[in-house]
Amino acid sequence: MVEGLVGEPLVRLHRIVKRFGPVLANDRIDLEIREGEIHALLGENGAGKSTLVKILDGLLQPTDGEILWQGNQVTLESPVAAAALGIGMVFQHFSLFEQMTVAENIAVSLPPDDSLQDLNVRIAAVGKRYGLALQPNRPVWTLSAGEKQRIEIVRALLREPKLLILDEPTSVLTPQEAETLFGTLRTLAEGGCALLYITHRLDEVKQLCSRATILRGGKVVAACDPREETVENLASLMVGSDVAGLRTATERKVGQMRFEMKNVSMRGEGSHGRALKNVSLGVRSRQILGIAGVAGNGQSELFAVMSGEWPVMKDQSILIDGQPVGHLGIEERRGRGAAFVPEERLGHAAVPRMSLSDNVVLSRQRTRSVVKDGLISRAGARALANSISVAFGVRKGRADPPASTLSGGNLQKFVVGREILRGPTLLIINQPTWGVDAGAAATIRQSLIDLALRGTGIIIISQDLDEIFAVSDMIAVIHDGTLSEPVGVTETNRDAIGLLMTGGKGAKHAA
Amino acid sequence: MDFAAAIMITVITATTPLLIAALGELVVEKSGVLNLGIEGMMATGAACGFAAAILTGSTFVGVAAAIMAGMALSAVFAFLVLGLAANQVASGLALTIGGIGLSGLIGAGFVGTTRQPVPRFEFPDLSAVELLKDFPYISEIAGVLQFVFGQDPFVYVSLVLAGGIFWFLGRSRAGLLLKAIGENQVSAHSLGLKVVWTRFLAILFGGACAGLAGAYLSLVYTPFWSPGMTAGRGWIALALVVFASWRPVRLLFGAYFFGAATVLQLHAQAASLGIPAQLLSAFPYIATIIALVIMSVGRTSIGAPASLGTPFVPDR
């Protein structure tokens, strides 16, 4: 995009302050967005991006500061008021109604005086213009993440917005879907729409955006042209220090088979679950197997089967160190040297309202210093919680706070640390760094690589392709409950994996 | 009037209060609020309706008083669960206990008083009309017409209500917004829908329905007032909503199924079949449990609104 094409300032945020109790989420933020530009808003989790965007969308009221829309001061008291001005929003966590159809989901967001008579025609027209195909009568829960996002975008576009805000739009997309999205966004910008693009993926910003504003700790720390900066520069601006690169092990010698699963099929949980179809896999000592895939393709079911949350019918179809464990539950499998880190930190890996030391007891009942003769040793549990915190750099406000008070990154370091410090011979981890800041993500990934070096077999389920490629030796892809043949990380590339993620060619047991 | 028609009329009378109360609760639950206070609102509605009807001599005033009483109680509930984001289960139970107590206070002076039940509509007996009396099957046709058009007004209100709610939830835009709010309150809020206001209106509607159902008990069904006369019907209405998997048409059939079961077990007791009376009394409840089990085994989408029972507190 040529600088001259970018138009007048559309919206100006002037010294915006937002305070939640003692926490200062936005500290005197200035931001200007012009017509026809794709403006990047960069920052770590907790930098204040989401808060700022919610203020722009009328969901939150600023404590102080002013918003100028086309030069006039405005108050955005609700999303309705923001939409009336021409501000549209595509949420990171989709604001969709799973049980309702695509058309119904779009209808609920339209203004009351807007007729619903020809809605399907209008959806088709917008879809055609921007390459966003949708089937209006499908229930939303049957759709892929990419399709769900299209609903959000079409929903915003039907209001003909002047400013479209996209919060981490590519975090759930395959590389191919992301490419399509970029095309749509460029078309929109050429039509004069201003776009505020929130992300922490820096290569996307360099590809797409002409200006960038970087937030850290609630403040603007830099505004720049991302095309003229290196990715490393942008990253250190975001994090405030250099992020350590991963020390990958050179040529690990793989050892014996740690974990094997043979032809396991399992029906999905509830009406929205995904059935597993004939899944086989294996991981050896000193090996990391990465399982890529778009969310909702059977990852949760696969994790539940591997961890013993759902035991399987045939004892022989799951082996730990060659021993059948298919009938065994989680705690028995832990007794065989396995450790598990599920996807949701709060509610699955840790009990939100219980203290860290209590949460240690939950998965470490077999550790002698924690539970002796059926009694919990408070001192032992606290000491262990403390040593986990020290080893993994968990920052916390008090000595033994409830799990829910930790930030996402810190809690994730804690639950991963809790399992790694047991010295497991097998570790299965689902979405190890989802929603975690770059610093914590680097710590967790490094600790996984180091653990593999010490002889552990590791299986990582992740939606994040960068992560999969950074830590895995072998990569397999899960799509519609089917697992592809694992391939060595050096024998494949992002495009090939991306194709498998959408069920494209190469899927071995295509459904 | 023959025996079958007599049984059908008792079935309709047993069903109508259940249907009205359950339809109200259906709308409340579709908006994402669980109100366990139906029993209390029905009891208070029954007492207020009866008291007002006796004092003024007007059935209409009685019904209006019952509706207002149900709405007033539900407004208290709405203040607790929407205004203060209190726990809905605890608040609903408190409403039931409080409502039953309140009904005792209001109704105490009216125990032993009776009044004429609300009359059924009179449909002329066509077979008595000179012109038509030689028409073939005229007595049967006349009987059917007298049955169809000869019920009390509440019955028609309940049927119109069922149709209206079916249309509202399935076809109208306001109904779509209400369902969206019950499905995902956070998304609805972020789209700018009025979550709290919509739920407030839904709760008031549920209260009005429960009050009306109570009035039916004390003004048509018995027609007198005695303490505890709701006899768990509020709970049955609550179960019916689940039983119907939150669908108005299924609710209509479910309510009639349950009403029929209640009446048939009475007749079975009268016929002395050698089955213990207690077992027969339990029959409608057992039938409900069996139906619920069959439904959940079928694993068809149960249809509970996803936000049901969760308090909504937007961050500001």
Tab-separated table of N, CA and C in Angstrom, chain A residues 67-159:
chain	number	residue	atom	x	y	z
A	67	ILE	N	-12.304	10.334	23.101
A	67	ILE	CA	-12.314	9.659	21.815
A	67	ILE	C	-12.845	10.648	20.778
A	68	LEU	N	-12.079	10.865	19.720
A	68	LEU	CA	-12.525	11.749	18.642
A	68	LEU	C	-12.849	10.898	17.425
A	69	TRP	N	-14.072	11.047	16.931
A	69	TRP	CA	-14.497	10.317	15.729
A	69	TRP	C	-14.664	11.337	14.618
A	70	GLN	N	-13.880	11.210	13.588
A	70	GLN	CA	-13.863	12.183	12.491
A	70	GLN	C	-13.784	13.611	13.033
A	71	GLY	N	-12.951	13.783	14.054
A	71	GLY	CA	-12.701	15.114	14.601
A	71	GLY	C	-13.645	15.553	15.700
A	72	ASN	N	-14.774	14.815	15.892
A	72	ASN	CA	-15.728	15.220	16.926
A	72	ASN	C	-15.617	14.304	18.139
A	73	GLN	N	-15.695	14.913	19.306
A	73	GLN	CA	-15.624	14.098	20.508
A	73	GLN	C	-16.899	13.274	20.657
A	74	VAL	N	-16.747	11.979	20.986
A	74	VAL	CA	-17.905	11.105	21.121
A	74	VAL	C	-17.803	10.290	22.407
A	75	THR	N	-18.957	9.850	22.895
A	75	THR	CA	-18.995	8.886	23.998
A	75	THR	C	-19.587	7.608	23.430
A	76	LEU	N	-18.877	6.505	23.640
A	76	LEU	CA	-19.380	5.233	23.145
A	76	LEU	C	-19.949	4.470	24.328
A	77	GLU	N	-21.253	4.662	24.601
A	77	GLU	CA	-21.766	4.090	25.847
A	77	GLU	C	-22.162	2.632	25.706
A	78	SER	N	-22.251	2.125	24.473
A	78	SER	CA	-22.606	0.715	24.300
A	78	SER	C	-22.138	0.255	22.924
A	79	PRO	N	-22.090	-1.070	22.716
A	79	PRO	CA	-21.731	-1.569	21.380
A	79	PRO	C	-22.707	-1.070	20.314
A	80	VAL	N	-23.952	-0.839	20.721
A	80	VAL	CA	-24.936	-0.341	19.764
A	80	VAL	C	-24.538	1.052	19.280
A	81	ALA	N	-24.102	1.901	20.234
A	81	ALA	CA	-23.678	3.250	19.868
A	81	ALA	C	-22.453	3.197	18.964
A	82	ALA	N	-21.523	2.303	19.285
A	82	ALA	CA	-20.320	2.175	18.463
A	82	ALA	C	-20.689	1.715	17.058
A	83	ALA	N	-21.593	0.740	16.988
A	83	ALA	CA	-22.002	0.224	15.680
A	83	ALA	C	-22.709	1.307	14.869
A	84	ALA	N	-23.481	2.153	15.538
A	84	ALA	CA	-24.197	3.218	14.838
A	84	ALA	C	-23.206	4.194	14.206
A	85	LEU	N	-22.075	4.414	14.858
A	85	LEU	CA	-21.049	5.284	14.276
A	85	LEU	C	-20.354	4.624	13.093
A	86	GLY	N	-20.301	3.294	13.098
A	86	GLY	CA	-19.601	2.586	12.038
A	86	GLY	C	-18.403	1.809	12.539
A	87	ILE	N	-18.449	1.399	13.816
A	87	ILE	CA	-17.354	0.594	14.359
A	87	ILE	C	-17.829	-0.854	14.459
A	88	GLY	N	-17.110	-1.746	13.805
A	88	GLY	CA	-17.443	-3.168	13.838
A	88	GLY	C	-16.321	-3.930	14.510
A	89	MET	N	-16.675	-5.092	15.055
A	89	MET	CA	-15.700	-5.828	15.848
A	89	MET	C	-15.767	-7.318	15.533
A	90	VAL	N	-14.604	-7.933	15.354
A	90	VAL	CA	-14.527	-9.382	15.207
A	90	VAL	C	-13.772	-9.905	16.419
A	91	PHE	N	-14.468	-10.639	17.251
A	91	PHE	CA	-13.882	-11.040	18.527
A	91	PHE	C	-12.960	-12.234	18.378
A	92	GLN	N	-11.974	-12.287	19.288
A	92	GLN	CA	-11.043	-13.418	19.309
A	92	GLN	C	-11.785	-14.689	19.727
A	93	HIS	N	-12.500	-14.589	20.851
A	93	HIS	CA	-13.355	-15.695	21.249
A	93	HIS	C	-14.713	-15.350	20.653
A	94	PHE	N	-15.086	-16.088	19.626
A	94	PHE	CA	-16.245	-15.722	18.829
A	94	PHE	C	-17.446	-15.413	19.693
A	95	SER	N	-18.166	-14.363	19.343
A	95	SER	CA	-19.399	-14.066	20.065
A	95	SER	C	-20.550	-14.668	19.275
A	96	LEU	N	-20.547	-15.993	19.218
A	96	LEU	CA	-21.551	-16.696	18.421
A	96	LEU	C	-22.429	-17.545	19.325
A	97	PHE	N	-23.590	-17.932	18.784
A	97	PHE	CA	-24.537	-18.756	19.511
A	97	PHE	C	-24.550	-20.113	18.832
A	98	GLU	N	-23.935	-21.089	19.501
A	98	GLU	CA	-23.638	-22.371	18.856
A	98	GLU	C	-24.884	-23.116	18.383
A	99	GLN	N	-25.982	-23.018	19.151
A	99	GLN	CA	-27.163	-23.810	18.812
A	99	GLN	C	-27.984	-23.175	17.693
A	100	MET	N	-27.647	-21.950	17.310
A	100	MET	CA	-28.466	-21.256	16.324
A	100	MET	C	-27.804	-21.331	14.947
A	101	THR	N	-28.576	-21.031	13.914
A	101	THR	CA	-28.031	-21.129	12.565
A	101	THR	C	-27.199	-19.885	12.232
A	102	VAL	N	-26.497	-19.985	11.117
A	102	VAL	CA	-25.655	-18.883	10.660
A	102	VAL	C	-26.498	-17.615	10.484
A	103	ALA	N	-27.632	-17.761	9.792
A	103	ALA	CA	-28.469	-16.588	9.525
A	103	ALA	C	-28.994	-15.983	10.824
A	104	GLU	N	-29.394	-16.840	11.767
A	104	GLU	CA	-29.899	-16.328	13.047
A	104	GLU	C	-28.807	-15.576	13.794
A	105	ASN	N	-27.588	-16.116	13.715
A	105	ASN	CA	-26.476	-15.446	14.377
A	105	ASN	C	-26.225	-14.065	13.806
A	106	ILE	N	-26.441	-13.947	12.520
A	106	ILE	CA	-26.238	-12.637	11.899
A	106	ILE	C	-27.418	-11.724	12.223
A	107	ALA	N	-28.623	-12.306	12.226
A	107	ALA	CA	-29.824	-11.497	12.468
A	107	ALA	C	-29.792	-10.811	13.837
A	108	VAL	N	-29.287	-11.504	14.863
A	108	VAL	CA	-29.334	-10.909	16.202
A	108	VAL	C	-28.482	-9.645	16.304
A	109	SER	N	-27.521	-9.482	15.406
A	109	SER	CA	-26.628	-8.329	15.537
A	109	SER	C	-27.095	-7.129	14.715
A	110	LEU	N	-28.124	-7.332	13.906
A	110	LEU	CA	-28.568	-6.231	13.048
A	110	LEU	C	-29.422	-5.246	13.848
A	111	PRO	N	-29.424	-3.966	13.451
A	111	PRO	CA	-30.246	-2.996	14.173
A	111	PRO	C	-31.733	-3.325	14.010
A	112	PRO	N	-32.548	-2.936	15.006
A	112	PRO	CA	-33.959	-3.345	15.030
A	112	PRO	C	-34.764	-2.901	13.808
A	113	ASP	N	-34.371	-1.787	13.182
A	113	ASP	CA	-35.155	-1.319	12.048
A	113	ASP	C	-34.717	-1.950	10.725
A	114	ASP	N	-33.716	-2.839	10.811
A	114	ASP	CA	-33.199	-3.477	9.610
A	114	ASP	C	-34.060	-4.699	9.297
A	115	SER	N	-34.570	-4.790	8.078
A	115	SER	CA	-35.449	-5.897	7.732
A	115	SER	C	-34.664	-7.203	7.650
A	116	LEU	N	-35.328	-8.308	8.050
A	116	LEU	CA	-34.682	-9.617	7.968
A	116	LEU	C	-35.184	-10.399	6.756
A	117	GLN	N	-36.047	-9.777	5.960
A	117	GLN	CA	-36.679	-10.483	4.849
A	117	GLN	C	-35.675	-11.091	3.869
A	118	ASP	N	-34.764	-10.239	3.383
A	118	ASP	CA	-33.843	-10.690	2.336
A	118	ASP	C	-32.457	-10.965	2.902
A	119	LEU	N	-32.411	-11.387	4.170
A	119	LEU	CA	-31.123	-11.547	4.838
A	119	LEU	C	-30.195	-12.526	4.105
A	120	ASN	N	-30.767	-13.673	3.691
A	120	ASN	CA	-29.923	-14.661	3.020
A	120	ASN	C	-29.308	-14.106	1.745
A	121	VAL	N	-30.066	-13.282	1.054
A	121	VAL	CA	-29.554	-12.664	-0.180
A	121	VAL	C	-28.401	-11.721	0.158
A	122	ARG	N	-28.600	-10.949	1.221
A	122	ARG	CA	-27.545	-10.003	1.594
A	122	ARG	C	-26.284	-10.722	2.063
A	123	ILE	N	-26.474	-11.825	2.809
A	123	ILE	CA	-25.312	-12.601	3.243
A	123	ILE	C	-24.549	-13.102	2.023
A	124	ALA	N	-25.293	-13.595	1.054
A	124	ALA	CA	-24.649	-14.113	-0.158
A	124	ALA	C	-23.924	-12.996	-0.904
A	125	ALA	N	-24.528	-11.787	-0.954
A	125	ALA	CA	-23.922	-10.671	-1.688
A	125	ALA	C	-22.597	-10.258	-1.042
A	126	VAL	N	-22.593	-10.089	0.273
A	126	VAL	CA	-21.357	-9.726	0.963
A	126	VAL	C	-20.327	-10.837	0.799
A	127	GLY	N	-20.810	-12.081	0.909
A	127	GLY	CA	-19.911	-13.214	0.770
A	127	GLY	C	-19.223	-13.231	-0.579
A	128	LYS	N	-19.978	-12.913	-1.613
A	128	LYS	CA	-19.430	-12.940	-2.964
A	128	LYS	C	-18.398	-11.823	-3.150
A	129	ARG	N	-18.725	-10.667	-2.603
A	129	ARG	CA	-17.864	-9.509	-2.806
A	129	ARG	C	-16.501	-9.680	-2.119
A	130	TYR	N	-16.507	-10.298	-0.952
A	130	TYR	CA	-15.259	-10.398	-0.200
A	130	TYR	C	-14.717	-11.824	-0.096
A	131	GLY	N	-15.315	-12.753	-0.835
A	131	GLY	CA	-14.829	-14.129	-0.769
A	131	GLY	C	-15.091	-14.789	0.570
A	132	LEU	N	-16.291	-14.588	1.110
A	132	LEU	CA	-16.623	-15.160	2.417
A	132	LEU	C	-17.873	-16.021	2.280
A	133	ALA	N	-17.704	-17.239	1.756
A	133	ALA	CA	-18.862	-18.088	1.500
A	133	ALA	C	-19.446	-18.631	2.801
A	134	LEU	N	-20.774	-18.593	2.922
A	134	LEU	CA	-21.464	-19.106	4.108
A	134	LEU	C	-22.744	-19.803	3.702
A	135	GLN	N	-23.101	-20.868	4.470
A	135	GLN	CA	-24.402	-21.499	4.261
A	135	GLN	C	-25.316	-21.022	5.381
A	136	PRO	N	-26.323	-20.207	5.051
A	136	PRO	CA	-27.104	-19.524	6.095
A	136	PRO	C	-27.844	-20.452	7.045
A	137	ASN	N	-28.220	-21.660	6.600
A	137	ASN	CA	-29.076	-22.475	7.454
A	137	ASN	C	-28.342	-23.546	8.249
A	138	ARG	N	-27.011	-23.524	8.187
A	138	ARG	CA	-26.247	-24.498	8.992
A	138	ARG	C	-26.225	-24.053	10.450
A	139	PRO	N	-26.374	-24.998	11.412
A	139	PRO	CA	-26.155	-24.621	12.814
A	139	PRO	C	-24.665	-24.340	13.033
A	140	VAL	N	-24.388	-23.344	13.869
A	140	VAL	CA	-23.005	-22.887	14.004
A	140	VAL	C	-22.077	-23.958	14.562
A	141	TRP	N	-22.601	-24.801	15.470
A	141	TRP	CA	-21.678	-25.748	16.105
A	141	TRP	C	-21.112	-26.767	15.133
A	142	THR	N	-21.697	-26.887	13.942
A	142	THR	CA	-21.166	-27.842	12.974
A	142	THR	C	-20.040	-27.236	12.133
A	143	LEU	N	-19.720	-25.964	12.357
A	143	LEU	CA	-18.772	-25.287	11.470
A	143	LEU	C	-17.354	-25.316	12.024
A	144	SER	N	-16.378	-25.142	11.124
A	144	SER	CA	-14.988	-25.043	11.549
A	144	SER	C	-14.718	-23.637	12.078
A	145	ALA	N	-13.572	-23.488	12.735
A	145	ALA	CA	-13.226	-22.181	13.290
A	145	ALA	C	-13.155	-21.120	12.193
A	146	GLY	N	-12.604	-21.495	11.041
A	146	GLY	CA	-12.506	-20.537	9.943
A	146	GLY	C	-13.882	-20.069	9.484
A	147	GLU	N	-14.815	-21.015	9.407
A	147	GLU	CA	-16.178	-20.653	8.990
A	147	GLU	C	-16.860	-19.782	10.034
A	148	LYS	N	-16.602	-20.109	11.308
A	148	LYS	CA	-17.199	-19.299	12.376
A	148	LYS	C	-16.692	-17.868	12.281
A	149	GLN	N	-15.413	-17.738	11.994
A	149	GLN	CA	-14.874	-16.390	11.895
A	149	GLN	C	-15.506	-15.633	10.727
A	150	ARG	N	-15.762	-16.364	9.638
A	150	ARG	CA	-16.422	-15.710	8.497
A	150	ARG	C	-17.774	-15.126	8.916
A	151	ILE	N	-18.496	-15.854	9.780
A	151	ILE	CA	-19.779	-15.321	10.253
A	151	ILE	C	-19.555	-13.981	10.945
A	152	GLU	N	-18.552	-13.954	11.815
A	152	GLU	CA	-18.271	-12.727	12.559
A	152	GLU	C	-17.956	-11.583	11.598
A	153	ILE	N	-17.163	-11.884	10.586
A	153	ILE	CA	-16.766	-10.825	9.658
A	153	ILE	C	-17.963	-10.361	8.834
A	154	VAL	N	-18.734	-11.323	8.313
A	154	VAL	CA	-19.913	-10.951	7.523
A	154	VAL	C	-20.879	-10.131	8.382
A	155	ARG	N	-21.024	-10.545	9.626
A	155	ARG	CA	-21.894	-9.841	10.554
A	155	ARG	C	-21.471	-8.371	10.675
A	156	ALA	N	-20.170	-8.176	10.799
A	156	ALA	CA	-19.668	-6.800	10.898
A	156	ALA	C	-19.831	-6.066	9.572
A	157	LEU	N	-19.572	-6.762	8.466
A	157	LEU	CA	-19.596	-6.085	7.160
A	157	LEU	C	-21.004	-5.676	6.743
A	158	LEU	N	-22.017	-6.433	7.183
A	158	LEU	CA	-23.392	-6.071	6.822
A	158	LEU	C	-23.773	-4.705	7.379
A	159	ARG	N	-23.069	-4.271	8.424
A	159	ARG	CA	-23.331	-2.952	8.983
A	159	ARG	C	-22.549	-1.869	8.249
